[in-house]
PDB file of C-alpha atoms in Angstrom:
ATOM      1  CA  MET A   1     -33.939  -3.730 -38.650  1.00 44.00           C
ATOM      2  CA  THR A   2     -34.269  -5.753 -35.437  1.00 68.00           C
ATOM      3  CA  THR A   3     -30.964  -7.056 -34.105  1.00 81.00           C
ATOM      4  CA  PRO A   4     -31.021 -10.860 -34.014  1.00 87.00           C
ATOM      5  CA  PRO A   5     -30.274 -12.639 -30.743  1.00 93.00           C
ATOM      6  CA  ASP A   6     -26.906 -14.223 -30.056  1.00 95.00           C
ATOM      7  CA  ALA A   7     -28.474 -17.672 -30.409  1.00 97.00           C
ATOM      8  CA  ILE A   8     -31.709 -19.599 -29.903  1.00 97.00           C
ATOM      9  CA  ALA A   9     -31.850 -22.226 -27.150  1.00 97.00           C
ATOM     10  CA  LEU A  10     -34.072 -25.296 -27.381  1.00 97.00           C
ATOM     11  CA  VAL A  11     -34.108 -27.244 -24.130  1.00 97.00           C
ATOM     12  CA  GLY A  12     -36.262 -29.728 -22.249  1.00 97.00           C
ATOM     13  CA  PRO A  13     -36.120 -32.934 -20.234  1.00 97.00           C
ATOM     14  CA  THR A  14     -34.692 -36.087 -21.741  1.00 96.00           C
ATOM     15  CA  ALA A  15     -36.909 -37.780 -24.368  1.00 96.00           C
ATOM     16  CA  SER A  16     -39.056 -34.663 -24.857  1.00 97.00           C
ATOM     17  CA  GLY A  17     -38.321 -34.474 -28.581  1.00 95.00           C
ATOM     18  CA  LYS A  18     -35.499 -31.922 -28.702  1.00 96.00           C
ATOM     19  CA  THR A  19     -33.540 -33.577 -31.530  1.00 95.00           C
ATOM     20  CA  ALA A  20     -36.519 -33.767 -33.880  1.00 94.00           C
ATOM     21  CA  ALA A  21     -37.562 -30.223 -33.016  1.00 96.00           C
ATOM     22  CA  ALA A  22     -34.043 -28.884 -33.579  1.00 96.00           C
ATOM     23  CA  LEU A  23     -33.759 -30.511 -37.002  1.00 96.00           C
ATOM     24  CA  ALA A  24     -37.170 -29.201 -38.008  1.00 95.00           C
ATOM     25  CA  LEU A  25     -36.298 -25.719 -36.769  1.00 95.00           C
ATOM     26  CA  ALA A  26     -32.976 -25.767 -38.615  1.00 95.00           C
ATOM     27  CA  GLU A  27     -34.790 -26.645 -41.822  1.00 94.00           C
ATOM     28  CA  ALA A  28     -37.292 -23.838 -41.252  1.00 94.00           C
ATOM     29  CA  LEU A  29     -34.422 -21.363 -40.791  1.00 94.00           C
ATOM     30  CA  GLN A  30     -32.968 -22.021 -44.243  1.00 90.00           C
ATOM     31  CA  ALA A  31     -34.483 -18.736 -45.430  1.00 86.00           C
ATOM     32  CA  GLN A  32     -32.408 -16.932 -42.762  1.00 85.00           C
ATOM     33  CA  GLY A  33     -29.180 -18.523 -44.027  1.00 91.00           C
ATOM     34  CA  GLY A  34     -29.484 -21.860 -42.285  1.00 93.00           C
ATOM     35  CA  ALA A  35     -28.588 -23.004 -38.787  1.00 97.00           C
ATOM     36  CA  GLU A  36     -25.903 -24.917 -36.929  1.00 98.00           C
ATOM     37  CA  ILE A  37     -26.536 -26.877 -33.745  1.00 98.00           C
ATOM     38  CA  ILE A  38     -24.406 -26.545 -30.614  1.00 98.00           C
ATOM     39  CA  SER A  39     -25.025 -29.525 -28.330  1.00 98.00           C
ATOM     40  CA  VAL A  40     -25.813 -28.637 -24.715  1.00 98.00           C
ATOM     41  CA  ASP A  41     -25.319 -32.185 -23.477  1.00 97.00           C
ATOM     42  CA  SER A  42     -22.671 -33.491 -21.084  1.00 96.00           C
ATOM     43  CA  ALA A  43     -22.857 -37.030 -22.529  1.00 97.00           C
ATOM     44  CA  LEU A  44     -22.817 -36.333 -26.274  1.00 98.00           C
ATOM     45  CA  VAL A  45     -19.300 -34.886 -26.055  1.00 98.00           C
ATOM     46  CA  TYR A  46     -17.901 -38.412 -25.591  1.00 98.00           C
ATOM     47  CA  ARG A  47     -16.728 -40.640 -28.411  1.00 97.00           C
ATOM     48  CA  GLY A  48     -17.770 -44.293 -28.340  1.00 96.00           C
ATOM     49  CA  MET A  49     -20.895 -43.531 -26.293  1.00 98.00           C
ATOM     50  CA  ASP A  50     -23.471 -43.548 -29.048  1.00 97.00           C
ATOM     51  CA  ILE A  51     -26.339 -45.854 -28.124  1.00 98.00           C
ATOM     52  CA  GLY A  52     -26.796 -44.965 -24.461  1.00 97.00           C
ATOM     53  CA  THR A  53     -26.691 -41.227 -25.153  1.00 97.00           C
ATOM     54  CA  ALA A  54     -29.288 -41.432 -27.961  1.00 95.00           C
ATOM     55  CA  LYS A  55     -26.729 -39.616 -30.089  1.00 96.00           C
ATOM     56  CA  PRO A  56     -28.138 -38.195 -33.338  1.00 94.00           C
ATOM     57  CA  SER A  57     -27.770 -40.625 -36.224  1.00 94.00           C
ATOM     58  CA  PRO A  58     -25.130 -40.118 -38.945  1.00 94.00           C
ATOM     59  CA  GLU A  59     -27.946 -38.941 -41.232  1.00 95.00           C
ATOM     60  CA  GLU A  60     -29.133 -36.381 -38.665  1.00 95.00           C
ATOM     61  CA  LEU A  61     -25.586 -35.184 -38.028  1.00 94.00           C
ATOM     62  CA  ALA A  62     -25.082 -34.783 -41.782  1.00 94.00           C
ATOM     63  CA  ALA A  63     -28.344 -32.883 -42.294  1.00 94.00           C
ATOM     64  CA  VAL A  64     -27.274 -29.933 -40.109  1.00 96.00           C
ATOM     65  CA  PRO A  65     -23.762 -29.013 -38.883  1.00 97.00           C
ATOM     66  CA  HIS A  66     -23.378 -30.095 -35.243  1.00 98.00           C
ATOM     67  CA  HIS A  67     -20.821 -28.994 -32.648  1.00 98.00           C
ATOM     68  CA  LEU A  68     -19.605 -30.373 -29.281  1.00 98.00           C
ATOM     69  CA  ILE A  69     -20.488 -33.948 -30.225  1.00 98.00           C
ATOM     70  CA  ASP A  70     -17.793 -36.678 -30.226  1.00 97.00           C
ATOM     71  CA  THR A  71     -15.108 -34.223 -29.113  1.00 97.00           C
ATOM     72  CA  LEU A  72     -13.691 -36.059 -26.075  1.00 97.00           C
ATOM     73  CA  ASP A  73     -12.515 -39.512 -25.074  1.00 98.00           C
ATOM     74  CA  PRO A  74     -14.551 -40.920 -22.138  1.00 97.00           C
ATOM     75  CA  LEU A  75     -11.398 -40.855 -20.016  1.00 96.00           C
ATOM     76  CA  HIS A  76     -11.544 -37.059 -19.874  1.00 94.00           C
ATOM     77  CA  SER A  77     -13.883 -34.598 -18.180  1.00 90.00           C
ATOM     78  CA  TYR A  78     -15.623 -31.509 -19.535  1.00 90.00           C
ATOM     79  CA  SER A  79     -16.792 -28.706 -17.286  1.00 89.00           C
ATOM     80  CA  ALA A  80     -19.608 -26.187 -17.485  1.00 90.00           C
ATOM     81  CA  ALA A  81     -17.003 -23.419 -17.684  1.00 89.00           C
ATOM     82  CA  GLU A  82     -15.357 -25.112 -20.673  1.00 93.00           C
ATOM     83  CA  PHE A  83     -18.745 -25.481 -22.325  1.00 95.00           C
ATOM     84  CA  ALA A  84     -19.571 -21.792 -21.833  1.00 95.00           C
ATOM     85  CA  LYS A  85     -16.238 -20.774 -23.364  1.00 94.00           C
ATOM     86  CA  ASP A  86     -16.648 -23.134 -26.327  1.00 97.00           C
ATOM     87  CA  ALA A  87     -20.280 -22.185 -26.901  1.00 98.00           C
ATOM     88  CA  LYS A  88     -19.535 -18.449 -26.977  1.00 96.00           C
ATOM     89  CA  ARG A  89     -16.757 -19.029 -29.512  1.00 97.00           C
ATOM     90  CA  LEU A  90     -18.969 -21.242 -31.666  1.00 98.00           C
ATOM     91  CA  MET A  91     -21.886 -18.798 -31.537  1.00 98.00           C
ATOM     92  CA  SER A  92     -19.609 -16.054 -32.850  1.00 97.00           C
ATOM     93  CA  GLU A  93     -18.231 -18.249 -35.612  1.00 97.00           C
ATOM     94  CA  ILE A  94     -21.665 -19.469 -36.696  1.00 97.00           C
ATOM     95  CA  ARG A  95     -23.071 -15.948 -36.832  1.00 95.00           C
ATOM     96  CA  ALA A  96     -20.032 -14.836 -38.846  1.00 96.00           C
ATOM     97  CA  ARG A  97     -21.020 -17.484 -41.403  1.00 96.00           C
ATOM     98  CA  GLY A  98     -24.457 -15.891 -41.635  1.00 94.00           C
ATOM     99  CA  ARG A  99     -26.196 -18.776 -39.880  1.00 95.00           C
ATOM    100  CA  VAL A 100     -28.319 -19.156 -36.758  1.00 96.00           C
ATOM    101  CA  PRO A 101     -26.695 -20.813 -33.697  1.00 97.00           C
ATOM    102  CA  LEU A 102     -29.100 -23.289 -32.096  1.00 98.00           C
ATOM    103  CA  LEU A 103     -28.247 -24.391 -28.551  1.00 98.00           C
ATOM    104  CA  VAL A 104     -29.934 -27.775 -28.096  1.00 98.00           C
ATOM    105  CA  GLY A 105     -29.852 -30.110 -25.115  1.00 97.00           C
ATOM    106  CA  GLY A 106     -30.780 -30.876 -21.554  1.00 95.00           C
ATOM    107  CA  THR A 107     -27.660 -30.271 -19.442  1.00 95.00           C
ATOM    108  CA  MET A 108     -29.066 -27.312 -17.573  1.00 93.00           C
ATOM    109  CA  LEU A 109     -25.866 -26.484 -15.701  1.00 91.00           C
ATOM    110  CA  TYR A 110     -24.173 -25.888 -19.056  1.00 94.00           C
ATOM    111  CA  LEU A 111     -26.923 -23.519 -20.147  1.00 94.00           C
ATOM    112  CA  LYS A 112     -26.852 -21.755 -16.781  1.00 90.00           C
ATOM    113  CA  ALA A 113     -23.084 -21.274 -17.068  1.00 92.00           C
ATOM    114  CA  LEU A 114     -23.519 -19.728 -20.503  1.00 94.00           C
ATOM    115  CA  LEU A 115     -26.442 -17.453 -19.613  1.00 92.00           C
ATOM    116  CA  GLU A 116     -25.388 -16.407 -16.130  1.00 87.00           C
ATOM    117  CA  GLY A 117     -21.657 -17.038 -15.885  1.00 84.00           C
ATOM    118  CA  LEU A 118     -19.830 -18.930 -13.160  1.00 74.00           C
ATOM    119  CA  ASN A 119     -18.399 -17.398 -10.022  1.00 68.00           C
ATOM    120  CA  ASP A 120     -14.920 -18.306  -8.804  1.00 66.00           C
ATOM    121  CA  MET A 121     -15.541 -21.126  -6.370  1.00 69.00           C
ATOM    122  CA  PRO A 122     -12.843 -22.456  -4.054  1.00 72.00           C
ATOM    123  CA  ALA A 123     -10.469 -25.057  -5.427  1.00 72.00           C
ATOM    124  CA  ALA A 124     -10.872 -28.647  -4.335  1.00 72.00           C
ATOM    125  CA  ASP A 125      -9.608 -29.374  -0.834  1.00 77.00           C
ATOM    126  CA  PRO A 126      -8.263 -32.962  -0.759  1.00 79.00           C
ATOM    127  CA  GLN A 127      -8.473 -33.180   3.037  1.00 84.00           C
ATOM    128  CA  VAL A 128     -12.102 -32.065   3.204  1.00 85.00           C
ATOM    129  CA  ARG A 129     -12.957 -34.280   0.245  1.00 86.00           C
ATOM    130  CA  ALA A 130     -11.381 -37.295   1.943  1.00 87.00           C
ATOM    131  CA  GLN A 131     -13.410 -36.622   5.087  1.00 89.00           C
ATOM    132  CA  ILE A 132     -16.642 -36.434   3.101  1.00 92.00           C
ATOM    133  CA  GLN A 133     -15.767 -39.620   1.199  1.00 90.00           C
ATOM    134  CA  ALA A 134     -15.108 -41.446   4.480  1.00 91.00           C
ATOM    135  CA  ARG A 135     -18.476 -40.349   5.861  1.00 91.00           C
ATOM    136  CA  ALA A 136     -20.175 -41.433   2.629  1.00 91.00           C
ATOM    137  CA  GLU A 137     -18.630 -44.884   2.929  1.00 91.00           C
ATOM    138  CA  GLN A 138     -19.983 -45.108   6.471  1.00 91.00           C
ATOM    139  CA  LEU A 139     -23.440 -43.563   5.997  1.00 92.00           C
ATOM    140  CA  GLY A 140     -24.126 -43.776   2.264  1.00 92.00           C
ATOM    141  CA  TRP A 141     -24.565 -40.964  -0.246  1.00 92.00           C
ATOM    142  CA  PRO A 142     -28.350 -40.667   0.283  1.00 93.00           C
ATOM    143  CA  ALA A 143     -27.650 -39.726   3.914  1.00 93.00           C
ATOM    144  CA  LEU A 144     -25.188 -37.064   2.799  1.00 92.00           C
ATOM    145  CA  HIS A 145     -27.741 -35.848   0.267  1.00 94.00           C
ATOM    146  CA  ALA A 146     -30.159 -35.385   3.181  1.00 95.00           C
ATOM    147  CA  GLU A 147     -27.495 -33.390   5.031  1.00 93.00           C
ATOM    148  CA  LEU A 148     -26.987 -31.226   1.962  1.00 94.00           C
ATOM    149  CA  ALA A 149     -30.729 -30.561   1.861  1.00 93.00           C
ATOM    150  CA  GLN A 150     -30.463 -29.034   5.333  1.00 93.00           C
ATOM    151  CA  VAL A 151     -27.703 -26.542   4.417  1.00 92.00           C
ATOM    152  CA  ASP A 152     -28.326 -26.032   0.681  1.00 92.00           C
ATOM    153  CA  PRO A 153     -31.868 -27.109  -0.253  1.00 93.00           C
ATOM    154  CA  VAL A 154     -31.654 -25.394  -3.658  1.00 91.00           C
ATOM    155  CA  THR A 155     -28.699 -27.511  -4.763  1.00 91.00           C
ATOM    156  CA  ALA A 156     -30.018 -30.692  -3.139  1.00 92.00           C
ATOM    157  CA  ALA A 157     -33.311 -30.373  -5.020  1.00 90.00           C
ATOM    158  CA  ARG A 158     -31.575 -30.729  -8.377  1.00 87.00           C
ATOM    159  CA  LEU A 159     -29.262 -33.617  -7.406  1.00 89.00           C
ATOM    160  CA  ALA A 160     -30.054 -37.308  -7.217  1.00 86.00           C
ATOM    161  CA  PRO A 161     -29.365 -38.930  -3.818  1.00 89.00           C
ATOM    162  CA  GLY A 162     -26.685 -41.096  -5.443  1.00 85.00           C
ATOM    163  CA  ASP A 163     -24.902 -38.327  -7.355  1.00 86.00           C
ATOM    164  CA  SER A 164     -21.722 -38.741  -5.344  1.00 88.00           C
ATOM    165  CA  GLN A 165     -19.539 -36.301  -7.294  1.00 84.00           C
ATOM    166  CA  ARG A 166     -21.895 -33.323  -7.114  1.00 87.00           C
ATOM    167  CA  ILE A 167     -23.127 -33.988  -3.569  1.00 93.00           C
ATOM    168  CA  GLY A 168     -19.523 -34.298  -2.433  1.00 91.00           C
ATOM    169  CA  ARG A 169     -18.506 -31.081  -4.162  1.00 89.00           C
ATOM    170  CA  ALA A 170     -21.468 -29.153  -2.717  1.00 91.00           C
ATOM    171  CA  LEU A 171     -20.702 -30.377   0.804  1.00 93.00           C
ATOM    172  CA  GLU A 172     -17.022 -29.597   0.286  1.00 89.00           C
ATOM    173  CA  ILE A 173     -17.855 -25.996  -0.641  1.00 87.00           C
ATOM    174  CA  TRP A 174     -20.169 -25.666   2.360  1.00 89.00           C
ATOM    175  CA  THR A 175     -17.556 -27.119   4.730  1.00 89.00           C
ATOM    176  CA  SER A 176     -14.735 -24.959   3.325  1.00 82.00           C
ATOM    177  CA  THR A 177     -16.584 -21.647   3.050  1.00 84.00           C
ATOM    178  CA  GLY A 178     -19.742 -21.810   5.132  1.00 86.00           C
ATOM    179  CA  GLN A 179     -21.650 -20.784   1.990  1.00 85.00           C
ATOM    180  CA  PRO A 180     -23.952 -23.014  -0.060  1.00 89.00           C
ATOM    181  CA  LEU A 181     -23.071 -23.775  -3.660  1.00 87.00           C
ATOM    182  CA  SER A 182     -26.339 -22.110  -4.717  1.00 83.00           C
ATOM    183  CA  ALA A 183     -25.053 -18.817  -3.258  1.00 83.00           C
ATOM    184  CA  PHE A 184     -22.045 -18.927  -5.578  1.00 79.00           C
ATOM    185  CA  HIS A 185     -24.386 -19.539  -8.501  1.00 69.00           C
ATOM    186  CA  SER A 186     -26.528 -16.564  -7.439  1.00 69.00           C
ATOM    187  CA  GLN A 187     -23.444 -14.339  -7.266  1.00 66.00           C
ATOM    188  CA  ALA A 188     -22.465 -15.462 -10.758  1.00 53.00           C
ATOM    189  CA  LYS A 189     -25.934 -14.627 -12.033  1.00 54.00           C
ATOM    190  CA  SER A 190     -25.695 -11.071 -10.755  1.00 50.00           C
ATOM    191  CA  LYS A 191     -22.591 -10.389 -12.815  1.00 54.00           C
ATOM    192  CA  GLY A 192     -22.984 -12.911 -15.613  1.00 55.00           C
ATOM    193  CA  PRO A 193     -22.545 -12.202 -19.322  1.00 63.00           C
ATOM    194  CA  GLN A 194     -25.289 -10.205 -20.989  1.00 80.00           C
ATOM    195  CA  LEU A 195     -26.297 -12.518 -23.817  1.00 91.00           C
ATOM    196  CA  ASN A 196     -29.546 -12.281 -25.736  1.00 93.00           C
ATOM    197  CA  ILE A 197     -30.605 -15.923 -26.027  1.00 96.00           C
ATOM    198  CA  PRO A 198     -34.344 -16.689 -26.039  1.00 96.00           C
ATOM    199  CA  VAL A 199     -34.981 -20.070 -24.420  1.00 96.00           C
ATOM    200  CA  PHE A 200     -37.720 -22.390 -25.703  1.00 97.00           C
ATOM    201  CA  SER A 201     -38.481 -25.316 -23.446  1.00 97.00           C
ATOM    202  CA  LEU A 202     -40.250 -28.511 -24.505  1.00 97.00           C
ATOM    203  CA  GLU A 203     -42.147 -29.580 -21.385  1.00 97.00           C
ATOM    204  CA  PRO A 204     -44.938 -32.183 -21.330  1.00 96.00           C
ATOM    205  CA  GLN A 205     -48.111 -31.492 -19.428  1.00 94.00           C
ATOM    206  CA  ASP A 206     -48.674 -35.216 -18.900  1.00 95.00           C
ATOM    207  CA  ARG A 207     -45.751 -36.789 -17.030  1.00 94.00           C
ATOM    208  CA  ALA A 208     -46.980 -40.264 -18.061  1.00 97.00           C
ATOM    209  CA  TRP A 209     -46.387 -39.289 -21.707  1.00 97.00           C
ATOM    210  CA  LEU A 210     -42.744 -38.563 -20.923  1.00 98.00           C
ATOM    211  CA  HIS A 211     -42.340 -41.746 -18.891  1.00 98.00           C
ATOM    212  CA  GLU A 212     -43.660 -43.796 -21.810  1.00 98.00           C
ATOM    213  CA  ARG A 213     -41.224 -42.136 -24.215  1.00 98.00           C
ATOM    214  CA  ILE A 214     -38.344 -42.770 -21.806  1.00 98.00           C
ATOM    215  CA  ALA A 215     -39.254 -46.464 -21.607  1.00 98.00           C
ATOM    216  CA  GLN A 216     -39.615 -46.747 -25.382  1.00 98.00           C
ATOM    217  CA  ARG A 217     -36.261 -45.098 -25.965  1.00 97.00           C
ATOM    218  CA  PHE A 218     -34.500 -47.274 -23.398  1.00 98.00           C
ATOM    219  CA  ASP A 219     -36.000 -50.383 -24.979  1.00 98.00           C
ATOM    220  CA  ALA A 220     -34.757 -49.217 -28.376  1.00 97.00           C
ATOM    221  CA  MET A 221     -31.268 -48.654 -26.944  1.00 98.00           C
ATOM    222  CA  MET A 222     -31.251 -52.134 -25.417  1.00 98.00           C
ATOM    223  CA  ALA A 223     -32.282 -53.615 -28.769  1.00 98.00           C
ATOM    224  CA  GLN A 224     -29.474 -51.698 -30.499  1.00 98.00           C
ATOM    225  CA  GLY A 225     -26.863 -53.275 -28.213  1.00 98.00           C
ATOM    226  CA  PHE A 226     -26.450 -50.787 -25.375  1.00 98.00           C
ATOM    227  CA  VAL A 227     -25.141 -53.389 -22.918  1.00 98.00           C
ATOM    228  CA  ASP A 228     -22.544 -54.509 -25.467  1.00 98.00           C
ATOM    229  CA  GLU A 229     -21.509 -50.865 -25.870  1.00 98.00           C
ATOM    230  CA  VAL A 230     -20.854 -50.655 -22.124  1.00 98.00           C
ATOM    231  CA  ARG A 231     -19.023 -54.002 -22.212  1.00 98.00           C
ATOM    232  CA  ALA A 232     -16.705 -52.585 -24.871  1.00 98.00           C
ATOM    233  CA  LEU A 233     -16.027 -49.486 -22.767  1.00 98.00           C
ATOM    234  CA  ARG A 234     -15.250 -51.646 -19.729  1.00 97.00           C
ATOM    235  CA  ALA A 235     -12.951 -53.847 -21.816  1.00 97.00           C
ATOM    236  CA  ARG A 236     -10.685 -50.865 -22.566  1.00 95.00           C
ATOM    237  CA  GLY A 237      -9.254 -51.224 -19.094  1.00 96.00           C
ATOM    238  CA  ASP A 238      -8.586 -47.521 -18.499  1.00 96.00           C
ATOM    239  CA  LEU A 239     -12.145 -46.457 -17.622  1.00 96.00           C
ATOM    240  CA  HIS A 240     -13.840 -46.755 -14.236  1.00 94.00           C
ATOM    241  CA  PRO A 241     -17.334 -46.031 -12.868  1.00 92.00           C
ATOM    242  CA  ASP A 242     -16.308 -42.814 -11.072  1.00 87.00           C
ATOM    243  CA  LEU A 243     -15.470 -40.982 -14.293  1.00 92.00           C
ATOM    244  CA  PRO A 244     -17.988 -38.309 -15.357  1.00 92.00           C
ATOM    245  CA  SER A 245     -18.595 -40.197 -18.612  1.00 95.00           C
ATOM    246  CA  MET A 246     -19.438 -43.439 -16.846  1.00 96.00           C
ATOM    247  CA  ARG A 247     -21.696 -41.682 -14.361  1.00 93.00           C
ATOM    248  CA  CYS A 248     -24.039 -40.715 -17.189  1.00 96.00           C
ATOM    249  CA  VAL A 249     -27.556 -42.041 -16.726  1.00 96.00           C
ATOM    250  CA  GLY A 250     -27.853 -45.540 -18.145  1.00 97.00           C
ATOM    251  CA  TYR A 251     -24.109 -46.126 -18.268  1.00 98.00           C
ATOM    252  CA  ARG A 252     -23.859 -46.054 -14.486  1.00 96.00           C
ATOM    253  CA  GLN A 253     -26.616 -48.660 -14.141  1.00 97.00           C
ATOM    254  CA  ALA A 254     -25.274 -50.871 -16.946  1.00 98.00           C
ATOM    255  CA  TRP A 255     -21.749 -50.802 -15.513  1.00 98.00           C
ATOM    256  CA  GLN A 256     -23.030 -51.728 -12.053  1.00 97.00           C
ATOM    257  CA  GLY A 257     -25.222 -54.448 -13.552  1.00 98.00           C
ATOM    258  CA  LEU A 258     -22.275 -55.994 -15.378  1.00 97.00           C
ATOM    259  CA  ASP A 259     -20.228 -55.808 -12.161  1.00 96.00           C
ATOM    260  CA  GLU A 260     -22.923 -57.521 -10.114  1.00 97.00           C
ATOM    261  CA  GLY A 261     -24.291 -59.921 -12.725  1.00 97.00           C
ATOM    262  CA  TRP A 262     -27.751 -58.408 -13.145  1.00 97.00           C
ATOM    263  CA  PRO A 263     -29.957 -59.767 -15.909  1.00 97.00           C
ATOM    264  CA  GLU A 264     -30.582 -57.321 -18.732  1.00 97.00           C
ATOM    265  CA  ALA A 265     -34.164 -56.883 -17.514  1.00 97.00           C
ATOM    266  CA  GLU A 266     -32.856 -55.396 -14.264  1.00 98.00           C
ATOM    267  CA  ILE A 267     -30.426 -53.122 -16.087  1.00 98.00           C
ATOM    268  CA  ARG A 268     -33.373 -51.945 -18.173  1.00 98.00           C
ATOM    269  CA  GLU A 269     -35.602 -51.353 -15.142  1.00 98.00           C
ATOM    270  CA  ARG A 270     -32.966 -49.457 -13.169  1.00 97.00           C
ATOM    271  CA  GLY A 271     -31.931 -47.475 -16.228  1.00 98.00           C
ATOM    272  CA  ILE A 272     -35.497 -46.364 -16.879  1.00 98.00           C
ATOM    273  CA  ILE A 273     -35.984 -45.357 -13.229  1.00 97.00           C
ATOM    274  CA  ALA A 274     -32.745 -43.340 -13.276  1.00 97.00           C
ATOM    275  CA  THR A 275     -33.744 -41.647 -16.527  1.00 97.00           C
ATOM    276  CA  ARG A 276     -37.120 -40.669 -15.059  1.00 97.00           C
ATOM    277  CA  GLN A 277     -35.310 -39.181 -12.054  1.00 96.00           C
ATOM    278  CA  LEU A 278     -33.049 -37.239 -14.423  1.00 95.00           C
ATOM    279  CA  ALA A 279     -36.079 -35.868 -16.269  1.00 96.00           C
ATOM    280  CA  LYS A 280     -37.627 -34.764 -12.967  1.00 95.00           C
ATOM    281  CA  ARG A 281     -34.442 -32.884 -12.021  1.00 93.00           C
ATOM    282  CA  GLN A 282     -34.283 -31.282 -15.461  1.00 95.00           C
ATOM    283  CA  ILE A 283     -37.866 -30.049 -15.113  1.00 95.00           C
ATOM    284  CA  THR A 284     -37.008 -28.622 -11.679  1.00 92.00           C
ATOM    285  CA  TRP A 285     -34.126 -26.704 -13.273  1.00 91.00           C
ATOM    286  CA  LEU A 286     -36.358 -25.444 -16.072  1.00 94.00           C
ATOM    287  CA  ARG A 287     -39.011 -24.182 -13.705  1.00 91.00           C
ATOM    288  CA  SER A 288     -36.363 -21.998 -12.054  1.00 88.00           C
ATOM    289  CA  MET A 289     -35.929 -20.163 -15.383  1.00 88.00           C
ATOM    290  CA  PRO A 290     -38.844 -17.704 -15.473  1.00 83.00           C
ATOM    291  CA  GLY A 291     -37.797 -16.210 -18.813  1.00 90.00           C
ATOM    292  CA  ARG A 292     -38.168 -19.427 -20.772  1.00 95.00           C
ATOM    293  CA  GLN A 293     -41.002 -19.867 -23.274  1.00 96.00           C
ATOM    294  CA  VAL A 294     -42.732 -23.192 -22.680  1.00 96.00           C
ATOM    295  CA  VAL A 295     -43.949 -25.330 -25.562  1.00 96.00           C
ATOM    296  CA  GLN A 296     -46.125 -28.256 -24.509  1.00 96.00           C
ATOM    297  CA  ALA A 297     -44.138 -31.228 -25.770  1.00 96.00           C
ATOM    298  CA  ASP A 298     -47.041 -33.692 -25.727  1.00 96.00           C
ATOM    299  CA  ARG A 299     -49.248 -31.649 -28.053  1.00 95.00           C
ATOM    300  CA  ASP A 300     -49.662 -32.902 -31.605  1.00 94.00           C
ATOM    301  CA  ASP A 301     -48.591 -29.515 -32.945  1.00 95.00           C
ATOM    302  CA  ALA A 302     -45.520 -29.125 -30.693  1.00 95.00           C
ATOM    303  CA  LEU A 303     -43.089 -29.012 -33.634  1.00 93.00           C
ATOM    304  CA  ALA A 304     -45.108 -26.370 -35.435  1.00 95.00           C
ATOM    305  CA  ARG A 305     -45.297 -24.270 -32.273  1.00 95.00           C
ATOM    306  CA  VAL A 306     -41.515 -24.449 -31.744  1.00 94.00           C
ATOM    307  CA  ILE A 307     -40.835 -23.464 -35.351  1.00 94.00           C
ATOM    308  CA  ARG A 308     -43.322 -20.585 -35.286  1.00 93.00           C
ATOM    309  CA  ALA A 309     -42.119 -19.131 -31.979  1.00 92.00           C
ATOM    310  CA  ALA A 310     -38.376 -19.561 -32.545  1.00 91.00           C
ATOM    311  CA  SER A 311     -38.394 -18.432 -36.173  1.00 87.00           C
ATOM    312  CA  ALA A 312     -39.998 -15.154 -35.107  1.00 87.00           C
ATOM    313  CA  CYS A 313     -36.866 -14.375 -33.044  1.00 86.00           C
ATOM    314  CA  TRP A 314     -34.632 -14.208 -36.104  1.00 81.00           C
ATOM    315  CA  PRO A 315     -35.328 -11.368 -38.521  1.00 71.00           C
TER     316      PRO A 315
END
């Protein structure tokens, strides 16, 4: 009998239909004992961030067991290394229950950490970090992003010009070690864990299709009260815009808009633009994974194709 894989991964850019595909796949796997979903999403871990993360509905969460959703307060951070540790534990537990672990989401660094491992990078250097922060205040983060592109084009290609935390960390590693962050990732890949996890990627052929879905979803979030959700988070008094939770796409723009008095139409416009940029970076990540199996997300039969291909992996 063929040995089943450790898990099945279903990934793709934001708004590509991962949630619907995962639920349909879980239903199709009932004959194999059922499935449980492990979220591969750096925003869904946070409690109280429901609308802006497009968190699965209570009905969807009840239909299939979900993990790594609503596990942290937004005041805290959650690393790729922590995700990899938690995911490996959950995969083992789910398989012990006779079910199929489904890794579902779009935080590619999390998936990379699980599949390839993480090398020991240098600890944060407060002095170097302060120097980089001072230069950012003088020149702006887009200028530092351009500098990063000169010394570490691989890392720069997957970061937004305003992603201050990750740009700063990458420049800090380069300054401290003379090695690009991407080199540490490559070293980790060479000695990473040997997991058998087939990766199915929902990727649209027509980028306009994805842009339309992003706009529709953002409009739905606005109608559901997304700005009020951010107001409530701000009103807590212990959160600030530099936290990883508040840097999530959409939340960052809404927080800034509330700070600066933008009309909701501007929050919407900037949120949609930022989400499109996120999707572009996610697709760049995916294209660096040659072993993935691509399913064209904008085909009418995309769900059927995912179910057929993924179900064949589990005897």
